Coordinates of C-alpha atoms and ligand atoms in Angstrom, one line a residue:
M1 CA 132.0 -20.1 -140.1
A2 CA 135.1 -18.1 -140.6
K3 CA 135.4 -14.9 -138.5
S4 CA 137.6 -11.9 -138.9
T5 CA 140.3 -11.6 -136.8
R6 CA 140.8 -8.8 -134.2
R7 CA 144.0 -7.9 -135.8
S8 CA 142.4 -7.2 -139.2
F9 CA 139.7 -5.2 -137.2
M10 CA 142.4 -3.0 -135.9
A11 CA 144.3 -2.7 -139.1
V12 CA 141.3 -0.7 -140.7
S13 CA 140.2 1.3 -138.0
A14 CA 141.6 4.6 -139.4
A15 CA 139.0 7.3 -140.6
A16 CA 139.4 6.3 -144.0
V17 CA 141.1 3.4 -145.3
T18 CA 141.9 1.1 -148.4
A19 CA 141.1 -2.3 -147.1
G20 CA 142.9 -5.4 -148.4
L21 CA 140.3 -7.9 -149.4
A22 CA 142.4 -11.1 -149.2
G23 CA 143.2 -13.3 -146.2
P24 CA 141.2 -13.5 -142.8
A25 CA 139.3 -10.4 -143.4
Q26 CA 137.4 -12.1 -146.0
A27 CA 134.8 -14.3 -144.2
A28 CA 131.5 -15.5 -144.8
A29 CA 128.7 -13.1 -143.4
R30 CA 126.7 -15.7 -141.5
R31 CA 127.2 -16.2 -137.9
K32 CA 126.4 -18.8 -135.4
P33 CA 123.1 -18.0 -133.1
V34 CA 124.3 -15.8 -130.1
A35 CA 124.2 -17.7 -126.7
D36 CA 122.9 -14.7 -124.8
P37 CA 122.0 -16.3 -121.4
Q38 CA 119.0 -13.9 -121.0
L39 CA 117.7 -15.0 -124.4
R40 CA 117.9 -18.6 -123.6
A41 CA 116.2 -18.2 -120.2
M42 CA 113.4 -16.2 -122.1
L43 CA 113.0 -19.0 -124.5
R44 CA 112.9 -21.6 -121.8
E45 CA 110.1 -19.4 -120.1
I46 CA 107.9 -19.2 -123.1
D47 CA 104.9 -21.7 -122.1
P48 CA 102.6 -23.6 -124.4
K49 CA 100.2 -24.1 -121.5
R50 CA 100.2 -20.2 -121.0
V51 CA 99.6 -19.9 -124.9
E52 CA 96.6 -22.4 -124.6
A53 CA 95.2 -20.4 -121.5
I54 CA 95.1 -17.1 -123.5
I55 CA 93.5 -18.6 -126.6
R56 CA 90.9 -20.2 -124.5
R57 CA 90.2 -17.0 -123.0
L58 CA 89.9 -15.0 -126.2
V59 CA 87.7 -17.6 -127.9
A60 CA 85.4 -17.6 -124.8
F61 CA 84.4 -13.9 -125.6
G62 CA 82.2 -15.5 -128.4
T63 CA 83.1 -12.9 -131.1
R64 CA 85.7 -10.3 -131.1
H65 CA 84.3 -8.6 -134.2
T66 CA 85.2 -5.0 -134.4
L67 CA 81.7 -4.1 -134.8
S68 CA 80.5 -6.3 -131.9
A69 CA 79.6 -5.1 -128.2
Q70 CA 81.9 -2.9 -126.4
D71 CA 80.2 -2.6 -123.2
D72 CA 79.1 -6.2 -122.5
P73 CA 81.4 -7.7 -119.8
D74 CA 81.3 -11.3 -121.2
R75 CA 80.9 -11.1 -125.0
G76 CA 82.3 -9.1 -127.8
I77 CA 85.3 -7.0 -128.6
G78 CA 84.8 -4.8 -125.7
A79 CA 85.2 -7.4 -123.1
A80 CA 88.4 -8.8 -124.9
R81 CA 89.8 -5.5 -124.9
D82 CA 89.5 -5.0 -121.2
W83 CA 90.8 -8.6 -120.5
L84 CA 93.9 -7.8 -122.7
R85 CA 94.6 -4.6 -120.8
A86 CA 94.4 -6.2 -117.4
E87 CA 96.4 -9.0 -118.7
F88 CA 99.4 -6.8 -120.0
Q89 CA 99.0 -4.7 -116.6
R90 CA 99.7 -7.9 -114.7
Y91 CA 103.1 -8.2 -116.6
A92 CA 103.8 -4.5 -116.3
D93 CA 103.5 -4.7 -112.6
R94 CA 106.4 -7.0 -112.5
S95 CA 108.7 -4.6 -114.6
D96 CA 109.9 -2.2 -112.1
G97 CA 108.2 0.6 -114.1
R98 CA 109.7 -0.2 -117.3
M99 CA 106.7 -1.5 -119.1
T100 CA 103.4 0.9 -119.3
V101 CA 100.2 -0.1 -120.8
T102 CA 98.1 2.2 -122.7
L103 CA 95.0 2.3 -125.1
D104 CA 95.4 3.5 -128.4
S105 CA 91.6 4.4 -129.0
F106 CA 90.0 6.4 -131.6
I107 CA 86.7 6.8 -133.6
Q108 CA 86.9 5.2 -136.9
P109 CA 84.4 7.4 -139.2
V110 CA 82.2 5.6 -141.6
S111 CA 84.4 3.8 -144.2
S112 CA 84.9 0.5 -146.0
R113 CA 83.5 -2.3 -143.6
I114 CA 82.5 0.4 -141.1
P115 CA 79.0 1.3 -141.5
A116 CA 78.9 3.6 -138.6
P117 CA 81.5 5.7 -136.6
T118 CA 83.0 2.9 -134.4
R119 CA 85.6 3.3 -131.5
I120 CA 88.7 1.0 -132.3
T121 CA 91.1 0.1 -129.5
N122 CA 94.7 -1.0 -129.7
V123 CA 95.9 -2.4 -126.6
V124 CA 99.6 -1.5 -126.2
A125 CA 102.4 -2.5 -124.0
T126 CA 105.7 -0.4 -124.2
L127 CA 108.8 -1.8 -122.6
R128 CA 111.3 1.2 -122.4
G129 CA 114.8 0.5 -123.5
S130 CA 117.6 0.8 -121.0
V131 CA 120.1 2.5 -123.2
T132 CA 118.6 3.8 -126.4
P133 CA 115.0 4.1 -125.4
D134 CA 114.3 6.2 -128.7
R135 CA 114.9 3.0 -130.9
V136 CA 111.8 1.0 -131.1
Y137 CA 110.7 -2.4 -132.2
V138 CA 107.1 -3.3 -132.6
V139 CA 105.3 -6.7 -132.4
T140 CA 101.7 -7.2 -133.1
G141 CA 98.8 -9.6 -133.4
H142 CA 95.2 -8.7 -134.0
Y143 CA 92.6 -9.5 -131.5
D144 CA 89.5 -8.8 -133.6
S145 CA 87.9 -11.8 -135.5
R146 CA 85.3 -12.6 -138.2
V147 CA 83.2 -15.2 -139.9
T148 CA 82.1 -15.8 -143.5
D149 CA 80.2 -12.2 -143.7
V150 CA 83.0 -9.8 -142.8
M151 CA 80.0 -7.5 -141.3
D152 CA 78.5 -10.1 -139.3
A153 CA 79.1 -9.0 -135.7
T154 CA 77.0 -11.3 -133.8
S155 CA 77.8 -14.9 -134.9
D156 CA 80.2 -17.0 -132.8
A157 CA 83.8 -15.9 -134.5
P158 CA 86.3 -18.0 -132.3
G159 CA 89.4 -16.7 -134.3
A160 CA 91.7 -19.1 -132.5
D161 CA 94.2 -19.3 -135.5
D162 CA 93.1 -15.8 -136.9
D163 CA 94.4 -14.2 -134.8
A164 CA 94.1 -15.4 -131.1
S165 CA 97.5 -17.2 -131.8
G166 CA 99.2 -14.0 -132.8
V167 CA 98.0 -12.3 -129.7
A168 CA 99.3 -15.2 -127.5
V169 CA 102.5 -14.8 -129.1
V170 CA 102.5 -11.1 -128.3
L171 CA 101.5 -11.6 -124.6
E172 CA 103.9 -14.4 -124.0
L173 CA 106.6 -12.0 -125.3
A174 CA 105.3 -9.3 -123.1
R175 CA 105.2 -11.6 -120.1
V176 CA 108.7 -13.1 -120.3
M177 CA 110.3 -9.8 -121.4
A178 CA 108.7 -7.6 -118.7
T179 CA 111.1 -8.8 -116.0
R180 CA 114.2 -8.0 -118.4
S181 CA 115.7 -4.8 -119.4
P182 CA 116.3 -4.4 -123.2
E183 CA 118.7 -1.9 -124.5
A184 CA 116.0 -0.5 -127.0
T185 CA 112.4 -0.1 -126.5
I186 CA 110.1 -3.0 -127.4
V187 CA 106.5 -2.6 -128.1
F188 CA 103.9 -5.5 -127.9
A189 CA 100.5 -4.6 -129.3
A190 CA 97.2 -6.2 -129.6
V191 CA 95.5 -4.4 -132.5
A192 CA 92.0 -4.3 -133.7
A193 CA 89.9 -4.1 -137.0
E194 CA 92.5 -5.9 -138.9
E195 CA 89.7 -7.7 -140.6
Q196 CA 87.8 -4.7 -141.3
G197 CA 90.9 -3.3 -143.2
L198 CA 93.9 -2.8 -140.9
Y199 CA 92.4 0.4 -139.2
G200 CA 93.8 -0.3 -135.6
S201 CA 97.4 -1.0 -137.0
D202 CA 97.1 2.0 -139.5
H203 CA 96.4 4.4 -136.6
L204 CA 99.0 3.0 -134.6
A205 CA 101.7 3.2 -137.4
Q206 CA 100.5 6.8 -138.3
T207 CA 100.7 7.9 -134.5
Y208 CA 104.5 6.7 -134.5
K209 CA 104.8 8.6 -137.9
D210 CA 103.4 11.7 -136.5
Q211 CA 105.6 11.7 -133.3
G212 CA 108.9 11.0 -135.4
V213 CA 109.2 7.7 -133.4
D214 CA 112.1 5.6 -134.9
V215 CA 110.5 2.3 -135.4
Q216 CA 113.6 0.4 -136.9
A217 CA 111.6 -3.0 -137.2
M218 CA 107.9 -4.5 -136.9
F219 CA 106.5 -7.9 -137.1
S220 CA 102.9 -8.9 -137.4
N221 CA 102.1 -12.2 -136.1
D222 CA 99.0 -13.2 -138.0
I223 CA 97.7 -16.9 -138.3
V224 CA 100.5 -18.7 -136.4
G225 CA 98.6 -21.6 -134.9
T226 CA 99.7 -24.6 -136.3
G227 CA 102.2 -26.5 -138.5
N228 CA 99.3 -28.8 -139.5
A229 CA 97.1 -27.7 -142.4
H230 CA 94.6 -30.8 -141.4
D231 CA 94.3 -31.3 -145.2
G232 CA 96.2 -34.5 -145.6
T233 CA 99.4 -32.9 -146.3
A234 CA 102.5 -33.6 -144.2
N235 CA 102.7 -31.7 -140.9
D236 CA 105.4 -29.1 -141.0
P237 CA 105.6 -28.3 -137.2
H238 CA 109.2 -26.7 -137.3
T239 CA 108.6 -24.0 -140.2
V240 CA 107.2 -20.6 -140.1
R241 CA 106.8 -18.3 -142.8
L242 CA 108.1 -14.8 -142.7
F243 CA 106.8 -12.5 -145.6
V244 CA 109.2 -9.8 -146.5
E245 CA 108.8 -7.5 -149.4
G246 CA 111.7 -6.4 -151.7
I247 CA 110.9 -3.1 -153.2
P248 CA 109.7 -0.8 -150.5
T249 CA 105.8 -0.1 -150.4
S250 CA 106.8 3.5 -149.6
E251 CA 109.3 4.0 -152.4
T252 CA 109.1 7.3 -154.0
A253 CA 109.3 7.9 -157.8
A254 CA 112.8 9.2 -157.3
E255 CA 113.8 6.1 -155.4
A256 CA 112.4 3.9 -158.1
G257 CA 114.4 5.8 -160.6
V258 CA 117.7 5.0 -158.8
R259 CA 116.7 1.4 -158.3
K260 CA 116.0 1.1 -162.0
S261 CA 119.4 2.6 -162.8
V262 CA 121.6 0.4 -160.5
G263 CA 119.2 -2.3 -159.0
G264 CA 118.4 -2.9 -155.2
E265 CA 115.1 -4.6 -155.6
N266 CA 116.5 -7.3 -153.3
D267 CA 117.9 -5.0 -150.6
G268 CA 115.2 -3.0 -149.3
P269 CA 115.1 -2.5 -145.5
S270 CA 112.4 -5.1 -144.8
R271 CA 114.4 -7.8 -147.1
Q272 CA 117.4 -7.0 -144.7
L273 CA 115.2 -7.6 -141.9
G274 CA 114.2 -10.9 -143.2
R275 CA 117.8 -11.9 -143.5
F276 CA 118.5 -10.8 -140.1
V277 CA 115.7 -12.9 -138.5
D278 CA 116.5 -15.9 -140.6
E279 CA 120.3 -15.6 -139.1
V280 CA 119.3 -15.0 -135.2
A281 CA 115.8 -16.9 -134.9
G282 CA 115.9 -19.8 -137.5
N283 CA 118.1 -22.2 -135.7
G284 CA 118.7 -24.6 -132.9
L285 CA 117.8 -22.1 -130.3
T286 CA 114.3 -21.9 -131.4
G287 CA 113.9 -25.2 -133.1
M288 CA 112.4 -23.6 -136.1
R289 CA 113.2 -22.8 -139.7
V290 CA 112.4 -19.4 -140.8
R291 CA 111.1 -19.9 -144.4
Q292 CA 111.5 -16.3 -145.8
I293 CA 108.8 -15.6 -148.6
W294 CA 110.1 -12.6 -150.7
R295 CA 106.9 -11.0 -151.1
R296 CA 104.7 -8.7 -149.0
D297 CA 102.0 -11.0 -148.2
R298 CA 100.2 -14.0 -149.7
Y299 CA 97.8 -13.6 -152.7
L300 CA 94.3 -11.6 -151.9
R301 CA 95.6 -11.2 -148.2
G302 CA 97.4 -8.5 -146.2
S303 CA 98.2 -8.2 -142.5
D304 CA 99.2 -5.3 -140.1
H305 CA 102.7 -4.9 -141.2
I306 CA 101.4 -3.2 -144.2
S307 CA 100.5 -0.2 -142.0
F308 CA 104.1 0.1 -141.1
L309 CA 105.4 -0.5 -144.7
L310 CA 103.0 2.5 -145.8
R311 CA 105.0 4.8 -143.1
G312 CA 108.6 3.5 -144.5
Y313 CA 109.1 1.4 -141.4
P314 CA 110.7 -2.0 -142.2
A315 CA 108.1 -4.8 -141.4
A316 CA 107.4 -8.3 -141.9
R317 CA 104.8 -10.8 -141.2
F318 CA 105.0 -14.3 -139.6
T319 CA 102.5 -16.9 -140.6
E320 CA 101.9 -20.6 -140.4
P321 CA 103.4 -22.8 -143.1
R322 CA 100.5 -23.9 -145.0
E323 CA 96.7 -22.6 -144.3
N324 CA 93.6 -24.4 -144.1
F325 CA 91.1 -22.0 -145.5
A326 CA 88.1 -23.9 -144.2
H327 CA 89.4 -23.0 -140.8
E328 CA 89.6 -19.1 -141.4
H329 CA 87.1 -16.4 -142.1
Q330 CA 84.3 -19.1 -142.0
N331 CA 81.1 -19.5 -140.2
V332 CA 81.2 -22.3 -137.4
R333 CA 79.5 -25.3 -139.2
V334 CA 79.6 -28.8 -140.6
E335 CA 78.9 -29.2 -144.1
D336 CA 79.2 -32.5 -146.1
G337 CA 81.0 -33.8 -143.2
V338 CA 83.6 -31.1 -143.1
Q339 CA 84.3 -29.0 -139.9
Y340 CA 84.4 -25.2 -141.0
G341 CA 85.4 -22.5 -138.5
D342 CA 88.4 -21.0 -136.9
L343 CA 88.3 -23.5 -133.8
I344 CA 90.6 -24.0 -131.0
E345 CA 90.9 -27.9 -131.6
F346 CA 93.0 -26.9 -134.9
C347 CA 95.7 -25.0 -132.9
D348 CA 98.9 -26.5 -131.8
F349 CA 100.1 -24.7 -128.6
G350 CA 103.6 -26.1 -128.7
Y351 CA 103.9 -24.8 -132.3
I352 CA 102.7 -21.2 -131.3
A353 CA 105.2 -21.4 -128.4
R354 CA 108.2 -22.0 -131.0
V355 CA 106.8 -19.1 -132.9
A356 CA 107.1 -16.9 -129.9
R357 CA 110.6 -18.2 -129.5
V358 CA 111.3 -17.0 -133.1
N359 CA 109.9 -13.7 -132.2
A360 CA 111.8 -13.4 -128.7
A361 CA 115.0 -14.4 -130.5
A362 CA 114.5 -11.7 -133.4
L363 CA 113.2 -8.9 -130.9
W364 CA 116.0 -9.5 -128.2
S365 CA 118.6 -9.8 -130.9
L366 CA 117.6 -6.6 -132.3
S367 CA 117.3 -4.7 -129.1
Q368 CA 120.5 -5.8 -127.6
A369 CA 122.6 -5.1 -131.0
P370 CA 123.2 -1.5 -132.2
G371 CA 120.5 0.1 -134.4
T372 CA 120.7 -0.3 -138.1
P373 CA 123.1 2.3 -139.7
K374 CA 121.5 5.3 -141.2
G375 CA 122.5 7.4 -144.0
V376 CA 124.6 4.8 -145.6
V377 CA 125.8 6.0 -149.2
I378 CA 128.1 5.0 -151.8
D379 CA 130.2 7.6 -153.1
T380 CA 129.3 8.3 -156.8
T381 CA 131.0 11.6 -157.3
Q382 CA 133.5 10.1 -159.8
L383 CA 134.1 7.1 -162.0
T384 CA 136.2 4.6 -160.3
N385 CA 136.9 0.8 -159.5
A386 CA 137.4 1.1 -156.0
T387 CA 134.3 1.6 -153.7
T388 CA 134.0 4.4 -151.0
L389 CA 131.0 4.0 -148.4
R390 CA 129.9 6.5 -145.9
W391 CA 127.5 6.7 -143.1
Q392 CA 126.3 8.3 -140.0
P393 CA 127.6 7.4 -136.7
N394 CA 125.4 4.9 -134.5
P395 CA 124.4 6.6 -130.9
E396 CA 125.1 3.3 -128.8
P397 CA 127.6 3.7 -126.1
D398 CA 128.8 0.0 -126.4
L399 CA 129.4 0.4 -130.2
A400 CA 132.5 -1.3 -131.4
G401 CA 132.4 -0.5 -135.1
Y402 CA 131.0 -1.4 -138.5
E403 CA 131.2 -4.1 -141.0
V404 CA 131.0 -3.9 -144.5
L405 CA 129.4 -6.9 -146.3
W406 CA 129.0 -7.7 -150.0
R407 CA 127.8 -10.4 -152.5
E408 CA 127.7 -11.1 -156.0
T409 CA 124.6 -9.4 -157.5
T410 CA 123.2 -12.9 -158.2
E411 CA 123.6 -14.2 -154.7
P412 CA 120.5 -14.1 -152.3
D413 CA 122.3 -13.5 -149.0
W414 CA 125.5 -11.8 -147.9
T415 CA 128.6 -13.9 -148.8
H416 CA 131.6 -11.6 -147.5
T417 CA 132.1 -9.4 -144.4
L418 CA 135.1 -7.0 -143.6
E419 CA 135.4 -5.5 -140.0
V420 CA 136.3 -1.9 -140.6
G421 CA 136.5 -0.5 -137.1
D422 CA 134.7 2.5 -135.4
V423 CA 134.9 4.6 -138.7
T424 CA 132.3 6.3 -140.9
T425 CA 133.8 6.0 -144.1
V426 CA 135.7 3.2 -145.8
T427 CA 137.2 2.6 -149.3
V428 CA 137.4 -1.0 -150.5
D429 CA 139.3 -2.3 -153.6
L430 CA 136.4 -3.6 -155.0
S431 CA 134.3 -2.3 -157.8
K432 CA 130.6 -1.1 -156.8
D433 CA 129.6 -2.1 -160.4
N434 CA 130.2 -5.8 -159.7
V435 CA 128.8 -6.6 -156.3
F436 CA 126.2 -5.3 -153.8
F437 CA 127.3 -3.8 -150.7
G438 CA 125.9 -3.3 -147.2
V439 CA 127.0 -2.0 -143.8
R440 CA 126.0 -3.1 -140.3
A441 CA 126.9 -2.0 -136.7
V442 CA 128.7 -4.2 -134.1
D443 CA 128.8 -3.8 -130.3
G444 CA 131.5 -4.6 -127.8
D445 CA 129.8 -8.3 -127.2
G446 CA 129.7 -9.0 -131.1
N447 CA 126.1 -8.2 -131.5
R448 CA 125.5 -7.2 -135.1
S449 CA 122.6 -4.9 -136.4
P450 CA 120.5 -5.7 -139.5
V451 CA 122.2 -4.6 -142.7
S452 CA 121.7 -1.2 -144.5
A453 CA 122.1 -1.0 -148.3
P454 CA 123.8 2.1 -149.5
Q455 CA 122.1 4.7 -151.8
P456 CA 124.1 6.5 -154.4
S457 CA 125.5 9.7 -153.0
S458 CA 124.6 11.7 -156.2
Ligands
ZN501 ZN1 94.3 -12.2 -139.7

């Protein structure tokens, strides 16, 4: 990979410049994985045996259905809630006060799949950032489970893959990160009532929205249990799918008008997040390929990232490469010699640990890099074949500057990058009509933020 030189960085570090586009400044946008020693240590600490123990414990609650018992110490969602809280607290106790554990609890009134007012509780561990604590990244798995009849609150619903696997990812991340000090805040949440209609994550996302929390990325880990579909197809143990929408779910009519005018359907904040994750986490560090799927979710299905997308937060969903639907949302039974049910025997703990490593690389890279630049606009006050970009300054104290990226409109990912220094406006001698532009922030260690695509200024 070519990289812009320090000299070219300095050459354009004026308040406004017309940058030359030939020579060393013109470089491929893709970079090698960052060899952050703290990240490497965390990836080593993520433990398939811990993953297995967590899933065995969750399955042992019999059912974790949202309408199941809340006060039985052994069986039902209440017992699972209490265990999760205690487990997070064990990790928090080793965090020197950085991690706090809370219950985000509320009464859901009668609604679809909720026949009587029901207490729903998310278990939330928040690891406060050391430098920019107001910048927040969220990772979730859902701890409720279900069988064939979504209203059946008593039958055994092991939910090993859907979604004890995702909760195990979240717990392992919380455990290995609790002893570290990320620059931005990371939230680890086991959410409830996903199967009844995303009620838990909906409440969490709305709470953040009401409080004006700056959630810059959210990941749902839902059905991340195995690379083996157990259906005769080839095992695919080193691939995880990442569903990322293009056109934002929260897009307004005015924003849609702009998009219809000048494009951008492939440049929403979640799409940029997907590219970021692929770059920092789909590599030799994690041993995984991040297969981006450029849609919000699978047909007929939807996970907790949608709750965050609805509030305008960038969000994406991790899920295994190929699902076996006989192992999801099914009563545990044998029929015509076929085993149905979401049983732990179909989980691959090594695979789940690798998915946790992908999440760790993504979250740590996000937290150590500057935040995504805000208020990025492309000057459209006059007709010109040059391009002027402006943005708001980032707040991080270790900020080094910014990079402008671009690509042909037909390219899926950024192909060119130009270091422009610590400025908030730049003019490049390249027509905005012919390429797509983006801006990202860079810190003194070379950590790069996700890319922000510009909106027209007028
Ligand atoms: Zn699920």
